[in-house]
Coordinates of C-alpha atoms (C1' of nucleotides) in Angstrom, one line a residue:
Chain A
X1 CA 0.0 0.0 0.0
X2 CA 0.9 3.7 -0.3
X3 CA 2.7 5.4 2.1
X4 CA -0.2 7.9 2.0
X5 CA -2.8 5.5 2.3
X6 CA -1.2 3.7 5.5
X7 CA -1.1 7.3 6.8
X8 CA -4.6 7.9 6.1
X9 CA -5.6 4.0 7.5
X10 CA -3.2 5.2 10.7
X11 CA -4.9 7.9 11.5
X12 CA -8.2 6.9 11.4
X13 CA -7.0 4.4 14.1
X14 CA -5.4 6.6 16.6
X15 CA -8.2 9.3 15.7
X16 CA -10.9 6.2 16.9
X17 CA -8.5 4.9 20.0
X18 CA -7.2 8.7 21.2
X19 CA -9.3 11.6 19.5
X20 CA -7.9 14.6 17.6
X21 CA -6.5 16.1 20.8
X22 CA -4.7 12.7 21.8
X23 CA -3.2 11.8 18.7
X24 CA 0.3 13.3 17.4
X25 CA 1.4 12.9 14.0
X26 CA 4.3 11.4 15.8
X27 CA 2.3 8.9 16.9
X28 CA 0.6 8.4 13.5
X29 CA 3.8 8.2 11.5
X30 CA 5.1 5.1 14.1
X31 CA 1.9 3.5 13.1
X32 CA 2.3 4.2 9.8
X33 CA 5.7 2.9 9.5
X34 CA 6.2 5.9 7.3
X35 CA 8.8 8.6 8.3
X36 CA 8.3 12.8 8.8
X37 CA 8.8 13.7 5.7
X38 CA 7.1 11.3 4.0
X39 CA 4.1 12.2 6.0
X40 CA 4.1 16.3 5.4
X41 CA 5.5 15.6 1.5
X42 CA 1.8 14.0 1.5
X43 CA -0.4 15.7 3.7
X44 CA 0.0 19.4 5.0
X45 CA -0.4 18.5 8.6
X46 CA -2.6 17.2 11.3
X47 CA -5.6 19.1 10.0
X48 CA -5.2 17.8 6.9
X49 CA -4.8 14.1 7.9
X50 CA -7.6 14.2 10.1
X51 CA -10.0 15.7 7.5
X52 CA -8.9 13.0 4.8
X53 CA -9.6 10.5 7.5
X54 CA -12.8 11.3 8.6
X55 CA -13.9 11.3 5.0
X56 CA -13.0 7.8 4.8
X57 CA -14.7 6.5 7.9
X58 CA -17.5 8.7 7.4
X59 CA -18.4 6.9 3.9
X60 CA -17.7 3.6 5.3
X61 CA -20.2 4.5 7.9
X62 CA -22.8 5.8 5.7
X63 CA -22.6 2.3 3.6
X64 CA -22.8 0.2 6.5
X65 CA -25.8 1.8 7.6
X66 CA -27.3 2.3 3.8
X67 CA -26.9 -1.9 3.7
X68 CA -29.2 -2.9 6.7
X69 CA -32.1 0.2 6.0
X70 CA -32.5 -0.8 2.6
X71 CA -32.2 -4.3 3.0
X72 CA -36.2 -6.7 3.1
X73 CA -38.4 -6.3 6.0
X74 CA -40.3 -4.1 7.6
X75 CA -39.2 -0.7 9.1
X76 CA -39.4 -2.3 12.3
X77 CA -37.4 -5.2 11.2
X78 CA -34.8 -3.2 9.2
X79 CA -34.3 -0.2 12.3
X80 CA -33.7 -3.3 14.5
X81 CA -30.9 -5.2 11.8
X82 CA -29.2 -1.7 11.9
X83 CA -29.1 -1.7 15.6
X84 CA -28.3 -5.2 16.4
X85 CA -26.1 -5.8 13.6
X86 CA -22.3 -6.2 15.0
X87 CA -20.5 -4.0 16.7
X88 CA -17.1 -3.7 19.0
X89 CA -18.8 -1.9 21.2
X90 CA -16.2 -0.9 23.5
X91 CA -14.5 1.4 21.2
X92 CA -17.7 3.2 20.7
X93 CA -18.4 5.3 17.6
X94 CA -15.4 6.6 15.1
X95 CA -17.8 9.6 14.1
X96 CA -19.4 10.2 17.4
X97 CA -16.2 10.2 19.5
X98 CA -15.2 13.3 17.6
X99 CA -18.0 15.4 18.6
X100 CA -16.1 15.2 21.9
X101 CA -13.0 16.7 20.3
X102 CA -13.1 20.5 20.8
X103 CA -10.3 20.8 18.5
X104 CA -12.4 19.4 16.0
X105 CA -15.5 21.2 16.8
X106 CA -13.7 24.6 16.4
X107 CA -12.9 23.6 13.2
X108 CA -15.7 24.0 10.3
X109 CA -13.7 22.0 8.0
X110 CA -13.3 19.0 10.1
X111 CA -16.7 19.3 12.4
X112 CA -18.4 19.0 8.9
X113 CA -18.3 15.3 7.6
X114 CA -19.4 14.5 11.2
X115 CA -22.4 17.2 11.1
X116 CA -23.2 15.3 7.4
X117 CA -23.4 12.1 8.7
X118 CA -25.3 12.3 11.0
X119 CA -28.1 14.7 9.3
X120 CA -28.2 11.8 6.7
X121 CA -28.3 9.0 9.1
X122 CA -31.4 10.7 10.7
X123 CA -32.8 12.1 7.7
X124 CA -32.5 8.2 6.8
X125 CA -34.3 6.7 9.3
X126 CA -37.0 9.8 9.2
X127 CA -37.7 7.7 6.2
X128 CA -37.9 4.2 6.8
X129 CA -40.5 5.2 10.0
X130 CA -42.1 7.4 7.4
X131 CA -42.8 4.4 4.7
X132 CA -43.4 2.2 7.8
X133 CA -46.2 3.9 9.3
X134 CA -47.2 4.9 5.6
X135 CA -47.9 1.2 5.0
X136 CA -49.7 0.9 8.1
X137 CA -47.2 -1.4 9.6
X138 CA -46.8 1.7 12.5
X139 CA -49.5 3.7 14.7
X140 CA -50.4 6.8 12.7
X141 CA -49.3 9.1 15.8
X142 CA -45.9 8.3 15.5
X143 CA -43.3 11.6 15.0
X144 CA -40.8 10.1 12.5
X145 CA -38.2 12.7 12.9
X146 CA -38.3 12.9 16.4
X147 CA -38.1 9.1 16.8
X148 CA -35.8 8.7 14.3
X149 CA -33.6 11.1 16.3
X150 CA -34.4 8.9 19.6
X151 CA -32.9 6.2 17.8
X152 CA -30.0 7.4 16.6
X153 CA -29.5 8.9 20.4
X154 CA -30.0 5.3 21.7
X155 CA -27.3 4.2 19.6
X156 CA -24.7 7.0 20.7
X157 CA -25.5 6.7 24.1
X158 CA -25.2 3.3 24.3
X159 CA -22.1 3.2 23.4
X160 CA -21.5 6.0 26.5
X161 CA -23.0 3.6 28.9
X162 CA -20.8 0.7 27.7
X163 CA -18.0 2.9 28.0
X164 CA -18.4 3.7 31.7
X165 CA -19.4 0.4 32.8
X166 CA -16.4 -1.2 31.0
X167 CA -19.2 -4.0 29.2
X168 CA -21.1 -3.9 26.5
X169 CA -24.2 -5.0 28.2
X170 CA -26.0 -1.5 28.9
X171 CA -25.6 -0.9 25.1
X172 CA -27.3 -4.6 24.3
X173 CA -30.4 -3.2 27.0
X174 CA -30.8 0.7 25.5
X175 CA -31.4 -0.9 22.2
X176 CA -33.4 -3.4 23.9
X177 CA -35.0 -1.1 25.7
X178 CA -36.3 1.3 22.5
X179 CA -37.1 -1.3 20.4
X180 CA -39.6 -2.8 23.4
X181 CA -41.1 1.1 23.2
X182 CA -41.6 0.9 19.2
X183 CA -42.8 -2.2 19.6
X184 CA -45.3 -0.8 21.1
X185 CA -46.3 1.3 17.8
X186 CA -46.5 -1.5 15.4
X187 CA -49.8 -2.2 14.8
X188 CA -51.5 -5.6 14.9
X189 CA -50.9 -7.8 11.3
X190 CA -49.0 -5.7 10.0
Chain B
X1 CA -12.0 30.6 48.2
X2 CA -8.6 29.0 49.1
X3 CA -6.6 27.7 46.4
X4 CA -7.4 23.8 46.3
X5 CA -11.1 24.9 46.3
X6 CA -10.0 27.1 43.3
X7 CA -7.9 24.5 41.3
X8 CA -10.7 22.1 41.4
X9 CA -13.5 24.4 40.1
X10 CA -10.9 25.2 37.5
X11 CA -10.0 22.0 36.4
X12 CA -13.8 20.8 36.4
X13 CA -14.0 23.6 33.8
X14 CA -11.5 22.6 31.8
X15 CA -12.2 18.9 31.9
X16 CA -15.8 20.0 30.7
X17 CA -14.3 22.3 27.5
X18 CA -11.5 20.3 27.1
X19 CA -11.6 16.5 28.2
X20 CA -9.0 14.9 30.4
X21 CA -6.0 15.1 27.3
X22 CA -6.8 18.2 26.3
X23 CA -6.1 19.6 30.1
X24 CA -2.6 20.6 30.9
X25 CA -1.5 21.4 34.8
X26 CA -0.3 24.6 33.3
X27 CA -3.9 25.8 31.6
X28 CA -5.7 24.2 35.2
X29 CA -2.8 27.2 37.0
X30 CA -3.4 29.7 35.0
X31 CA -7.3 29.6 35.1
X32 CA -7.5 29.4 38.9
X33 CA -4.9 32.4 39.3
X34 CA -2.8 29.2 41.5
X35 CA 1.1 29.3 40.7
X36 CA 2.8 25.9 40.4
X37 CA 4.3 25.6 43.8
X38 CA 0.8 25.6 45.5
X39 CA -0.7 23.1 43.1
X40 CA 2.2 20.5 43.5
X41 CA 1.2 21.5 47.4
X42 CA -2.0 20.4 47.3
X43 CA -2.5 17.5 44.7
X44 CA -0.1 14.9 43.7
X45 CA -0.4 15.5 40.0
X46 CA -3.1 15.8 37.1
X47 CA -4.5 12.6 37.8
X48 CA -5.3 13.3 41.5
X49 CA -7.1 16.9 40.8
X50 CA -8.6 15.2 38.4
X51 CA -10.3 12.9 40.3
X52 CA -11.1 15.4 42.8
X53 CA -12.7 17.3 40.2
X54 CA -14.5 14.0 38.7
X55 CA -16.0 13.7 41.8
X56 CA -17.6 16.8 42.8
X57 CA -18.8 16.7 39.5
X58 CA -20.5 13.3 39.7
X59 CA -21.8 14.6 43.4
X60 CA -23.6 17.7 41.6
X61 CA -24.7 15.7 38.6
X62 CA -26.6 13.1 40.6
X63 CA -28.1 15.6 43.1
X64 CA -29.8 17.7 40.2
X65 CA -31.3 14.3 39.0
X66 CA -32.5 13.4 42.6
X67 CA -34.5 16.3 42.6
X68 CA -36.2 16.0 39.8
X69 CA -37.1 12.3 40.0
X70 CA -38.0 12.1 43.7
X71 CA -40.6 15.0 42.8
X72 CA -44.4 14.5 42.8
X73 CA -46.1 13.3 40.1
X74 CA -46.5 10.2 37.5
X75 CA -43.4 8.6 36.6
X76 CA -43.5 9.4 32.8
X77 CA -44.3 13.4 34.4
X78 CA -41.0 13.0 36.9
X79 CA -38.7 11.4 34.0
X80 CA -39.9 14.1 31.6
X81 CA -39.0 16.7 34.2
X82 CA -35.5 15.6 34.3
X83 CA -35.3 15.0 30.5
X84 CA -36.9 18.4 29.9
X85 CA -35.1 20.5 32.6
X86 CA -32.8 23.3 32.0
X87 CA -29.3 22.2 30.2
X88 CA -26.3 23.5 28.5
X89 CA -27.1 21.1 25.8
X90 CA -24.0 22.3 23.4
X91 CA -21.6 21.8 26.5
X92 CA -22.9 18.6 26.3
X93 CA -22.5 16.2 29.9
X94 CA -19.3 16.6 32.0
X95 CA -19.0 13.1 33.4
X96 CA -19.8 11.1 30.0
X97 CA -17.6 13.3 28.1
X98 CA -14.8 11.5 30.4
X99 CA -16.2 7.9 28.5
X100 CA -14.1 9.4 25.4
X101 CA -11.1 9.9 27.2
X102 CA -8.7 7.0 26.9
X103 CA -6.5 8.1 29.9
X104 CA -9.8 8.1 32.0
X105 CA -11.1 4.8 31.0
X106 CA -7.8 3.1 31.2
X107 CA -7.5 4.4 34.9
X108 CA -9.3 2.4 37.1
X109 CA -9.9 5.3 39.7
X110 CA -10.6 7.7 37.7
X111 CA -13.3 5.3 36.1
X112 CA -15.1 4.8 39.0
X113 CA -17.5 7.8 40.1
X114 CA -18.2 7.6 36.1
X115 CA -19.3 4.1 36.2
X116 CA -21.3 4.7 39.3
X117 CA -22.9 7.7 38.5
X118 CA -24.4 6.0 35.2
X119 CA -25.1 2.8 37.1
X120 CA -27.0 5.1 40.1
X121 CA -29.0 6.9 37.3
X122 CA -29.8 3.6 34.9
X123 CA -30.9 2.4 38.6
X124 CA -32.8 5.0 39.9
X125 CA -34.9 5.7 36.6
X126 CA -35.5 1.8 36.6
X127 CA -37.2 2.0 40.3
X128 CA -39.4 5.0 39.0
X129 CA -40.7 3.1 36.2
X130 CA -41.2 0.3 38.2
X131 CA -43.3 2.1 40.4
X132 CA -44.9 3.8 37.3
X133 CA -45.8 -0.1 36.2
X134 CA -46.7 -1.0 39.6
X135 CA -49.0 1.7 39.9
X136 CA -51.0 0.5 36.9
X137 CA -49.7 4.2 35.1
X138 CA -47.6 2.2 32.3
X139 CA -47.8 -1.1 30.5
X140 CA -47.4 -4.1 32.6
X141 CA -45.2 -5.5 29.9
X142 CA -43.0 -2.3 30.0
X143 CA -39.2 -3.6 31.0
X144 CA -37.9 -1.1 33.4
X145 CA -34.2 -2.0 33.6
X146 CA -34.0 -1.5 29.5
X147 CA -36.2 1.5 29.3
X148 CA -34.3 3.1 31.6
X149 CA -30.8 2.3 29.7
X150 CA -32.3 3.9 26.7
X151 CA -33.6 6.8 28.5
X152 CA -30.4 7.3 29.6
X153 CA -28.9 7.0 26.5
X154 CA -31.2 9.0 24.5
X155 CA -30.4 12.0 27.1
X156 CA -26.2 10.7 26.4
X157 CA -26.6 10.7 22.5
X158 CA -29.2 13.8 22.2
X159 CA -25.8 16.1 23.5
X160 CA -23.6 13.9 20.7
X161 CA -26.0 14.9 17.6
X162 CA -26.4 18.1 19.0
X163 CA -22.5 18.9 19.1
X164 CA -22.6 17.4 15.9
X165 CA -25.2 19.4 14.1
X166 CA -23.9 22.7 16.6
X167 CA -27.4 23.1 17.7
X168 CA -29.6 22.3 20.4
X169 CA -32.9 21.0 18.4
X170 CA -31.5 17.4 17.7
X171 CA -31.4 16.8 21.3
X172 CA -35.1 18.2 21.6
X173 CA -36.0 16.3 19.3
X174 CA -34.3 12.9 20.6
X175 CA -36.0 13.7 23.9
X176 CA -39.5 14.1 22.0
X177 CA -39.0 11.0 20.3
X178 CA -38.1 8.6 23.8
X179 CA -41.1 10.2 25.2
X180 CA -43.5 9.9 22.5
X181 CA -42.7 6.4 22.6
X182 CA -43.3 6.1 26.2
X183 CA -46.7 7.7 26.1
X184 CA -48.0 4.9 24.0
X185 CA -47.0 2.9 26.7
X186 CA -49.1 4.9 29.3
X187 CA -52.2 3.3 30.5
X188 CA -55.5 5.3 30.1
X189 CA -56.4 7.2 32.7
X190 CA -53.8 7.1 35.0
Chain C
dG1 C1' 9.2 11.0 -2.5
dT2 C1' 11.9 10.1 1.7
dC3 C1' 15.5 11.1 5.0
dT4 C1' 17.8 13.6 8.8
dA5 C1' 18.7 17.9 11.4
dT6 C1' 16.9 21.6 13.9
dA7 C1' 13.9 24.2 16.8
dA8 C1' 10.4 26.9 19.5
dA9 C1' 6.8 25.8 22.5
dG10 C1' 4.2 23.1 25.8
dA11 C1' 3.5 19.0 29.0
dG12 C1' 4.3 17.4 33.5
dA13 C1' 6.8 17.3 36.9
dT14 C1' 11.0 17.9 40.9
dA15 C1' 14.1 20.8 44.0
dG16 C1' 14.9 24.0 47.0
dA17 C1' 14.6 28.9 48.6
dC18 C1' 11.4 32.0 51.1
Chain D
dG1 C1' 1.9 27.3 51.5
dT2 C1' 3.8 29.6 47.6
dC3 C1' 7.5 31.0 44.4
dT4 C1' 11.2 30.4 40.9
dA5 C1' 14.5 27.5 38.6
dT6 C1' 15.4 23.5 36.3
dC7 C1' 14.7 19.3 33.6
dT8 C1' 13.3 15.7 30.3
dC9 C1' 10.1 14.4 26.8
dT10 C1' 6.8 15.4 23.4
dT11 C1' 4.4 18.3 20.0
dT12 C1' 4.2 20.1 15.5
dA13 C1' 6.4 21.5 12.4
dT14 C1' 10.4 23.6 8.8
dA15 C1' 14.8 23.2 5.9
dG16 C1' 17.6 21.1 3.1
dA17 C1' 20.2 17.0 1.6
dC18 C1' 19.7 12.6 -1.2

DNA sequence: GTCTATAAAGAGATAGAC
DNA sequence: GTCTATCTCTTTATAGAC
């Protein structure tokens, strides 16, 4: 592989393990197994490796979603593959984490692919709850947005949970715990 | 204020703004007006005022929920009262910001009053559902334990996609959405 | 493209005077 | 208790040779 590819690939490591504050280019050139010059010949410095990083994990993100909500099923059914599908739990979100960054925050250029993602991924599941309780399959009274936002909450905050308790299982019950309270919005045959 | 009292309201600040990482000794001096001398007196180091910080924080945190949920009313009126009440929601929450920090998590003391608070709060909304159930005001099939988790969580992600988006109304919205769904679960006339 | 040298600033303390 | 001096390591680069 590239040098600037392992570079990219490195960061988006450390930026997952230590954040934007906790990672030095230092660190991510060790990783790398590529030298100092090598890295700024390539990139024009932390900002700039972060931002071509986030890129990256942001798309992957978006697909790995985009594969379970438009995948057979019901929006019940498909909102609860996305959830449940597999996870390392304990590291928590690559996207969310960064939103805990104030470095990256400040920044418009880097706080941007994060903002993106997750207006999408919530715009996204607007929808599925939208067709869902379009085809009947959910009570009529249900906010799409707002629940869609729940959702996506559950998600991130599960992995908060986790985090302090050092186990996955509080993230396993938040999710459980949401898709008990939809369940109670599906409506009968559907 | 003497200058212990000082150094830890300034170093609960900066772990707030700044995360554990992202706080040097020298920025925790400087904001509490304390010279180096006196805060090498008084703490051992960055991890010790930090933990001293970590827990007056947690001590605050879980007092201001106390109130709220050991007020009168339903349980779905108490838990919306603590979901709905006053917050810096852009600041986001100052003890499960420290679930992103990698020094924090990796030290086992400095874990601890985060762990417990969360495990106190998934606890405490857990008995007030319970009694909610109990009381014939929610579903008898309602799971407490796991509502509560995602309660929790929805309040823990609502500040992440509000940080991300760099507004509030994501967080309003997640809140809206965890409490729509509980309503459904309300029993009629209770 | 990649390497080594250099460097100003900050992190995170320790030592000892006052 | 507080202050100043000192110290080692790391951060985040820049410069110029190969």
């Amino acid at each position: 592989m590239s040098a600037s590819e392992d570079l990219i690939a490195s960061t988006r490591e450390l930026l997952w393990e230590r954040g934007y504050v906790g990672t030095s280019p230092r660190a991510i050139q060790q990783r790398a197994g590529v030298g100092q010059g090598s890295m700024y010949h390539h990139f024009s410095g932390k900002p700039d490796l972060a931002l071509a990083a986030i890129g990256r994990t942001a798309e992957e993100m978006r697909a790995a979603a985009e594969a379970r909500l438009s995948g057979p099923g019901t929006a019940v059914e498909r909102i609860t593959a996305y959830l449940r599908r597999e996870r390392d739990v304990l590291k928590g979100c690559p996207i969310g984490r960064l939103t805990q960054d104030p470095d990256v925050i400040a920044d418009p250029a880097l706080r941007r692919p994060v903002e993106e993602t997750f207006a999408w991924l919530r715009d996204r599941l607007a929808g599925v709850l939208a067709e869902g309780r379009d085809r009947g399959e959910l009570a009529a009274g249900l906010d799409p947005v707002a629940t869609a936002c729940a959702v996506v909450a559950v998600l991130q905050g599960g992995y908060v949970l986790a985090r302090a308790a050092g186990s996955a299982e509080p993230f396993g019950q938040a999710v459980d715990g949401v898709l008990g309270l939809l369940a109670a919005h599906a409506r009968p045959g559907a």
